[in-house]
Amino acid sequence: MEKEIILEVCQLKQYFELPNHRLVKAVDDVSFSVSRGEVFGLVGESGCGKSTLARCLAGIYRPTDGKILWEQMSVWGKEVTRKQQKKRQREIQMIFQDSAAALNPRMRVEQIVLEPLRIHRRRQERWQSQERLEAALIQVGLPPSLGLKYPGELSGGQRQRVAIARSLMLDPKLVIADEPTAALDLSTQAQMIHLFQQLQKEKQFTFVWIAHDLNAVRILSDRVGVMLKGRLVEMAPVEKLFCNPLHPYTKALLSAIHIPDPVYERNRKVVEYDRDTPLGEQMTEYEEGHFVLV
């Protein structure tokens, strides 16, 4: 049975013009699709365009060129009505890397979590709002008593859980997470990955997430895309990519993964990748579902 495509990105470009007429091609001719209920991981080095791509998908940036289709409807354009735009804003939610910057320090946790309901005018009785707040906090592993605290009184992991609770208040169909575990310690990272697994299975939302930790990507993702210099250089089901990487950059990334085995680590050979190597022009399907830029 063929899966339904819920998000389609077609030749997306996001360029930024800097002083002295310099042009930064943050995202350059990227195309891929995501099926309903799928977990799509996006990896690559810092500055490769992952976060910019995520912001384009969330509607924060208006792309320079190309198309983003959400449930076969364009995200941007003159034909998009305000009603369609509001619907898309409810259905697509984003979790940012820096939870300290993403949460208003002058608002209590209860105000932060319930804010999406206020913005989208989901009016409810006070007792109903309180019930939803408590259920949302419990769902992400926080005690309801935290609702009276401010973000500055919370740990990094607690703040990120608050951000997750806020993103799920409108029952979104797509959640985009931009390196949500990067600023956390290892034990908290493991807890967050487990939480994402649990929430995605329970709520069945489509999940696009950006990560540096390739081990976490392998655990959580169904498919993985590898970005370099604003381009998508390889994309495949997670086990195909990890067992048989095709692009030299992907091989270099995977060779740098640390394994908790001293014997393996002593004999590990890191593959070098020359970043001056010109990138290919066309995404080619090597085998079913496994694409590489050549």
Tab-separated table of C-alpha atoms in Angstrom:
chain	number	residue	atom	x	y	z
A	1	MET	CA	0.000	0.000	0.000
A	2	GLU	CA	1.452	3.325	-1.115
A	3	LYS	CA	1.785	5.921	1.636
A	4	GLU	CA	0.077	9.274	1.322
A	5	ILE	CA	2.431	12.191	0.655
A	6	ILE	CA	1.601	14.973	3.116
A	7	LEU	CA	4.565	17.327	2.510
A	8	GLU	CA	6.315	17.897	-0.801
A	9	VAL	CA	9.309	20.162	-1.394
A	10	CYS	CA	10.068	20.973	-5.043
A	11	GLN	CA	13.369	22.617	-6.084
A	12	LEU	CA	13.361	24.838	-3.005
A	13	LYS	CA	15.821	27.730	-2.881
A	14	GLN	CA	16.441	30.159	-0.045
A	15	TYR	CA	19.059	32.819	-0.788
A	16	PHE	CA	20.157	35.669	1.465
A	17	GLU	CA	21.757	38.828	0.102
A	18	LEU	CA	24.549	40.247	2.258
A	19	PRO	CA	26.368	43.588	2.070
A	20	ASN	CA	28.750	44.052	-0.870
A	21	HIS	CA	26.226	42.169	-3.054
A	22	ARG	CA	27.270	38.783	-1.677
A	23	LEU	CA	24.717	36.015	-2.093
A	24	VAL	CA	24.473	33.131	0.374
A	25	LYS	CA	22.719	30.068	-1.028
A	26	ALA	CA	21.502	28.659	2.290
A	27	VAL	CA	19.161	26.173	0.568
A	28	ASP	CA	19.843	25.443	-3.077
A	29	ASP	CA	17.528	23.333	-5.242
A	30	VAL	CA	16.306	20.883	-2.589
A	31	SER	CA	13.511	18.408	-3.388
A	32	PHE	CA	11.998	15.654	-1.241
A	33	SER	CA	8.655	14.449	0.089
A	34	VAL	CA	7.435	13.188	3.459
A	35	SER	CA	4.616	10.678	3.966
A	36	ARG	CA	1.868	10.972	6.558
A	37	GLY	CA	3.055	9.627	9.924
A	38	GLU	CA	6.693	9.334	8.810
A	39	VAL	CA	9.741	10.377	10.845
A	40	PHE	CA	12.171	12.111	8.492
A	41	GLY	CA	15.632	12.917	9.862
A	42	LEU	CA	17.853	15.643	8.448
A	43	VAL	CA	21.599	15.633	9.188
A	44	GLY	CA	24.666	17.590	8.149
A	45	GLU	CA	27.361	19.884	9.493
A	46	SER	CA	26.667	23.307	11.005
A	47	GLY	CA	25.893	25.914	8.350
A	48	CYS	CA	24.736	23.429	5.719
A	49	GLY	CA	21.207	24.878	5.570
A	50	LYS	CA	19.229	22.484	7.788
A	51	SER	CA	17.728	25.134	10.058
A	52	THR	CA	16.934	27.431	7.136
A	53	LEU	CA	15.121	24.573	5.417
A	54	ALA	CA	13.161	23.866	8.612
A	55	ARG	CA	12.090	27.509	8.855
A	56	CYS	CA	10.943	27.438	5.238
A	57	LEU	CA	8.824	24.350	5.943
A	58	ALA	CA	7.313	26.031	9.010
A	59	GLY	CA	6.424	29.136	6.990
A	60	ILE	CA	8.811	31.444	8.857
A	61	TYR	CA	10.860	32.224	5.730
A	62	ARG	CA	9.346	32.935	2.336
A	63	PRO	CA	11.451	30.900	-0.148
A	64	THR	CA	13.381	32.637	-2.923
A	65	ASP	CA	12.169	30.037	-5.405
A	66	GLY	CA	10.593	26.597	-5.594
A	67	LYS	CA	7.471	25.177	-4.000
A	68	ILE	CA	6.373	23.712	-0.690
A	69	LEU	CA	3.135	21.749	-0.941
A	70	TRP	CA	1.252	20.927	2.250
A	71	GLU	CA	-1.493	18.363	1.621
A	72	GLN	CA	-1.190	19.239	-2.101
A	73	MET	CA	-1.771	22.949	-1.411
A	74	SER	CA	0.938	25.560	-1.890
A	75	VAL	CA	2.248	27.117	1.328
A	76	TRP	CA	3.122	30.436	-0.333
A	77	GLY	CA	1.637	32.388	-3.231
A	78	LYS	CA	-1.143	34.783	-4.203
A	79	GLU	CA	-3.585	31.897	-4.490
A	80	VAL	CA	-3.202	31.029	-0.791
A	81	THR	CA	-6.090	32.491	1.199
A	82	ARG	CA	-5.798	33.731	4.781
A	83	LYS	CA	-8.055	30.874	5.898
A	84	GLN	CA	-5.704	28.320	4.296
A	85	GLN	CA	-2.719	30.050	5.873
A	86	LYS	CA	-4.263	29.927	9.360
A	87	LYS	CA	-5.126	26.248	8.867
A	88	ARG	CA	-1.528	25.486	7.884
A	89	GLN	CA	-0.223	27.411	10.892
A	90	ARG	CA	-2.353	25.238	13.180
A	91	GLU	CA	-1.330	22.000	11.495
A	92	ILE	CA	2.441	22.687	11.319
A	93	GLN	CA	4.298	23.406	14.562
A	94	MET	CA	8.002	23.916	15.223
A	95	ILE	CA	10.280	23.201	18.194
A	96	PHE	CA	13.433	25.338	18.272
A	97	GLN	CA	16.913	24.386	19.429
A	98	ASP	CA	17.324	27.137	22.025
A	99	SER	CA	14.422	26.709	24.419
A	100	ALA	CA	15.616	29.645	26.540
A	101	ALA	CA	15.171	32.003	23.576
A	102	ALA	CA	11.981	30.304	22.325
A	103	LEU	CA	10.065	30.824	25.596
A	104	ASN	CA	8.984	34.260	26.790
A	105	PRO	CA	10.834	34.792	30.116
A	106	ARG	CA	8.016	37.041	31.406
A	107	MET	CA	5.285	34.435	30.943
A	108	ARG	CA	4.507	31.585	33.300
A	109	VAL	CA	4.654	28.034	31.961
A	110	GLU	CA	0.852	27.802	32.012
A	111	GLN	CA	0.573	30.915	29.830
A	112	ILE	CA	3.217	29.617	27.413
A	113	VAL	CA	1.608	26.205	26.942
A	114	LEU	CA	-1.904	27.627	26.507
A	115	GLU	CA	-0.776	30.463	24.209
A	116	PRO	CA	-1.536	28.575	20.921
A	117	LEU	CA	-5.180	28.207	22.021
A	118	ARG	CA	-5.408	31.949	22.649
A	119	ILE	CA	-3.726	32.871	19.351
A	120	HIS	CA	-5.998	30.599	17.332
A	121	ARG	CA	-9.039	31.621	19.396
A	122	ARG	CA	-9.841	28.207	20.749
A	123	ARG	CA	-11.923	29.612	23.573
A	124	GLN	CA	-12.576	27.299	26.492
A	125	GLU	CA	-13.875	27.510	30.021
A	126	ARG	CA	-11.164	28.105	32.612
A	127	TRP	CA	-11.547	24.595	34.054
A	128	GLN	CA	-11.214	23.092	30.569
A	129	SER	CA	-8.020	25.076	29.934
A	130	GLN	CA	-6.629	23.945	33.287
A	131	GLU	CA	-7.402	20.327	32.459
A	132	ARG	CA	-5.682	20.603	29.069
A	133	LEU	CA	-2.683	22.298	30.646
A	134	GLU	CA	-2.243	19.582	33.270
A	135	ALA	CA	-2.703	16.813	30.678
A	136	ALA	CA	-0.144	18.449	28.358
A	137	LEU	CA	2.479	18.803	31.102
A	138	ILE	CA	1.970	15.232	32.340
A	139	GLN	CA	2.239	13.976	28.760
A	140	VAL	CA	5.734	15.447	28.412
A	141	GLY	CA	6.819	14.234	31.848
A	142	LEU	CA	6.391	17.426	33.887
A	143	PRO	CA	4.404	17.883	37.121
A	144	PRO	CA	1.388	20.235	36.785
A	145	SER	CA	2.810	22.374	39.613
A	146	LEU	CA	5.424	23.660	37.148
A	147	GLY	CA	2.677	25.673	35.466
A	148	LEU	CA	3.199	28.518	37.936
A	149	LYS	CA	6.944	28.825	37.296
A	150	TYR	CA	8.824	31.028	34.833
A	151	PRO	CA	11.257	29.639	32.204
A	152	GLY	CA	14.228	31.002	34.142
A	153	GLU	CA	13.350	28.744	37.064
A	154	LEU	CA	13.512	25.581	34.938
A	155	SER	CA	16.381	23.389	33.766
A	156	GLY	CA	17.225	23.093	30.058
A	157	GLY	CA	15.453	19.759	29.774
A	158	GLN	CA	12.335	21.096	31.507
A	159	ARG	CA	12.225	24.130	29.204
A	160	GLN	CA	12.446	21.899	26.148
A	161	ARG	CA	9.594	19.760	27.467
A	162	VAL	CA	7.515	22.912	27.899
A	163	ALA	CA	8.276	23.837	24.278
A	164	ILE	CA	7.157	20.361	23.173
A	165	ALA	CA	3.944	20.635	25.206
A	166	ARG	CA	3.193	23.999	23.581
A	167	SER	CA	3.810	22.633	20.080
A	168	LEU	CA	1.313	19.788	20.629
A	169	MET	CA	-1.546	21.870	22.061
A	170	LEU	CA	-3.260	22.242	18.671
A	171	ASP	CA	-2.816	18.550	17.762
A	172	PRO	CA	-0.616	19.332	14.732
A	173	LYS	CA	-0.264	17.001	11.760
A	174	LEU	CA	3.412	17.956	11.281
A	175	VAL	CA	6.007	18.740	13.955
A	176	ILE	CA	9.382	20.180	12.899
A	177	ALA	CA	12.153	19.981	15.512
A	178	ASP	CA	15.389	21.906	14.939
A	179	GLU	CA	18.091	20.076	16.925
A	180	PRO	CA	15.882	19.870	20.034
A	181	THR	CA	18.462	17.914	22.069
A	182	ALA	CA	21.639	19.795	21.078
A	183	ALA	CA	21.858	21.989	24.191
A	184	LEU	CA	21.139	19.154	26.651
A	185	ASP	CA	23.416	16.766	28.535
A	186	LEU	CA	23.619	13.125	27.398
A	187	SER	CA	21.193	11.641	29.921
A	188	THR	CA	18.593	14.338	29.170
A	189	GLN	CA	19.113	13.815	25.430
A	190	ALA	CA	18.260	10.132	25.834
A	191	GLN	CA	15.110	11.047	27.771
A	192	MET	CA	14.048	13.503	25.072
A	193	ILE	CA	14.562	10.980	22.259
A	194	HIS	CA	12.458	8.447	24.175
A	195	LEU	CA	9.797	11.124	24.712
A	196	PHE	CA	9.686	11.963	20.999
A	197	GLN	CA	9.339	8.267	20.156
A	198	GLN	CA	6.484	7.877	22.603
A	199	LEU	CA	4.617	11.027	21.544
A	200	GLN	CA	4.952	10.289	17.829
A	201	LYS	CA	3.543	6.784	18.280
A	202	GLU	CA	0.685	8.035	20.443
A	203	LYS	CA	-0.351	11.012	18.327
A	204	GLN	CA	0.777	9.715	14.908
A	205	PHE	CA	1.986	13.127	13.743
A	206	THR	CA	4.460	13.438	10.899
A	207	PHE	CA	7.869	14.376	12.301
A	208	VAL	CA	10.710	16.198	10.554
A	209	TRP	CA	13.673	16.541	12.845
A	210	ILE	CA	17.164	17.922	12.533
A	211	ALA	CA	19.987	16.388	14.538
A	212	HIS	CA	23.753	16.144	14.866
A	213	ASP	CA	23.690	12.876	16.805
A	214	LEU	CA	23.662	10.186	14.107
A	215	ASN	CA	23.015	7.429	16.642
A	216	ALA	CA	19.813	9.202	17.688
A	217	VAL	CA	18.859	9.645	14.037
A	218	ARG	CA	19.206	5.919	13.481
A	219	ILE	CA	16.980	5.119	16.473
A	220	LEU	CA	14.178	7.555	15.697
A	221	SER	CA	14.000	8.033	11.910
A	222	ASP	CA	12.290	6.108	9.124
A	223	ARG	CA	14.238	7.946	6.405
A	224	VAL	CA	17.246	10.254	6.491
A	225	GLY	CA	18.383	13.126	4.290
A	226	VAL	CA	21.997	14.358	4.315
A	227	MET	CA	22.663	18.041	3.593
A	228	LEU	CA	25.878	19.749	2.494
A	229	LYS	CA	26.375	23.338	1.291
A	230	GLY	CA	22.640	23.894	1.017
A	231	ARG	CA	22.088	20.781	-1.113
A	232	LEU	CA	20.526	17.432	-0.316
A	233	VAL	CA	23.319	15.039	-1.297
A	234	GLU	CA	21.793	11.716	-0.203
A	235	MET	CA	18.450	10.400	0.983
A	236	ALA	CA	17.449	6.842	1.890
A	237	PRO	CA	15.612	4.639	4.399
A	238	VAL	CA	17.591	4.780	7.627
A	239	GLU	CA	19.124	1.272	7.532
A	240	LYS	CA	20.038	1.563	3.854
A	241	LEU	CA	21.844	4.822	4.514
A	242	PHE	CA	23.753	3.549	7.548
A	243	CYS	CA	24.647	0.162	6.011
A	244	ASN	CA	25.431	1.328	2.497
A	245	PRO	CA	26.211	5.075	2.261
A	246	LEU	CA	26.912	6.192	-1.312
A	247	HIS	CA	27.981	9.831	-1.196
A	248	PRO	CA	31.585	10.470	0.018
A	249	TYR	CA	30.329	13.080	2.502
A	250	THR	CA	27.838	10.614	4.030
A	251	LYS	CA	30.639	8.054	4.375
A	252	ALA	CA	32.758	10.660	6.171
A	253	LEU	CA	29.904	11.537	8.549
A	254	LEU	CA	29.172	7.924	9.440
A	255	SER	CA	32.846	7.084	9.927
A	256	ALA	CA	33.041	9.768	12.643
A	257	ILE	CA	30.365	8.145	14.850
A	258	HIS	CA	31.752	7.166	18.245
A	259	ILE	CA	31.000	3.619	19.399
A	260	PRO	CA	31.313	2.781	23.145
A	261	ASP	CA	33.855	0.053	22.414
A	262	PRO	CA	37.545	0.807	23.124
A	263	VAL	CA	38.778	-1.885	20.714
A	264	TYR	CA	36.632	-0.535	17.885
A	265	GLU	CA	37.646	3.055	18.662
A	266	ARG	CA	41.366	2.201	18.519
A	267	ASN	CA	40.948	0.693	15.050
A	268	ARG	CA	38.387	3.138	13.715
A	269	LYS	CA	39.359	4.886	10.494
A	270	VAL	CA	37.769	8.264	9.847
A	271	VAL	CA	37.061	8.897	6.175
A	272	GLU	CA	38.226	12.333	5.029
A	273	TYR	CA	36.039	14.429	2.751
A	274	ASP	CA	37.426	17.297	0.667
A	275	ARG	CA	34.914	20.142	1.040
A	276	ASP	CA	36.282	21.830	-2.084
A	277	THR	CA	34.922	18.971	-4.189
A	278	PRO	CA	32.197	20.360	-6.491
A	279	LEU	CA	28.746	18.941	-5.818
A	280	GLY	CA	26.777	17.092	-8.465
A	281	GLU	CA	23.874	18.594	-10.352
A	282	GLN	CA	21.223	15.873	-10.306
A	283	MET	CA	19.625	13.645	-7.674
A	284	THR	CA	19.656	10.090	-9.012
A	285	GLU	CA	17.897	7.015	-7.661
A	286	TYR	CA	20.570	4.374	-7.071
A	287	GLU	CA	18.077	1.739	-5.943
A	288	GLU	CA	14.492	1.888	-4.740
A	289	GLY	CA	14.160	4.772	-2.295
A	290	HIS	CA	17.920	5.489	-2.172
A	291	PHE	CA	18.865	8.770	-3.875
A	292	VAL	CA	22.308	10.338	-4.262
A	293	LEU	CA	23.512	13.625	-5.805
A	294	VAL	CA	25.818	12.908	-8.755
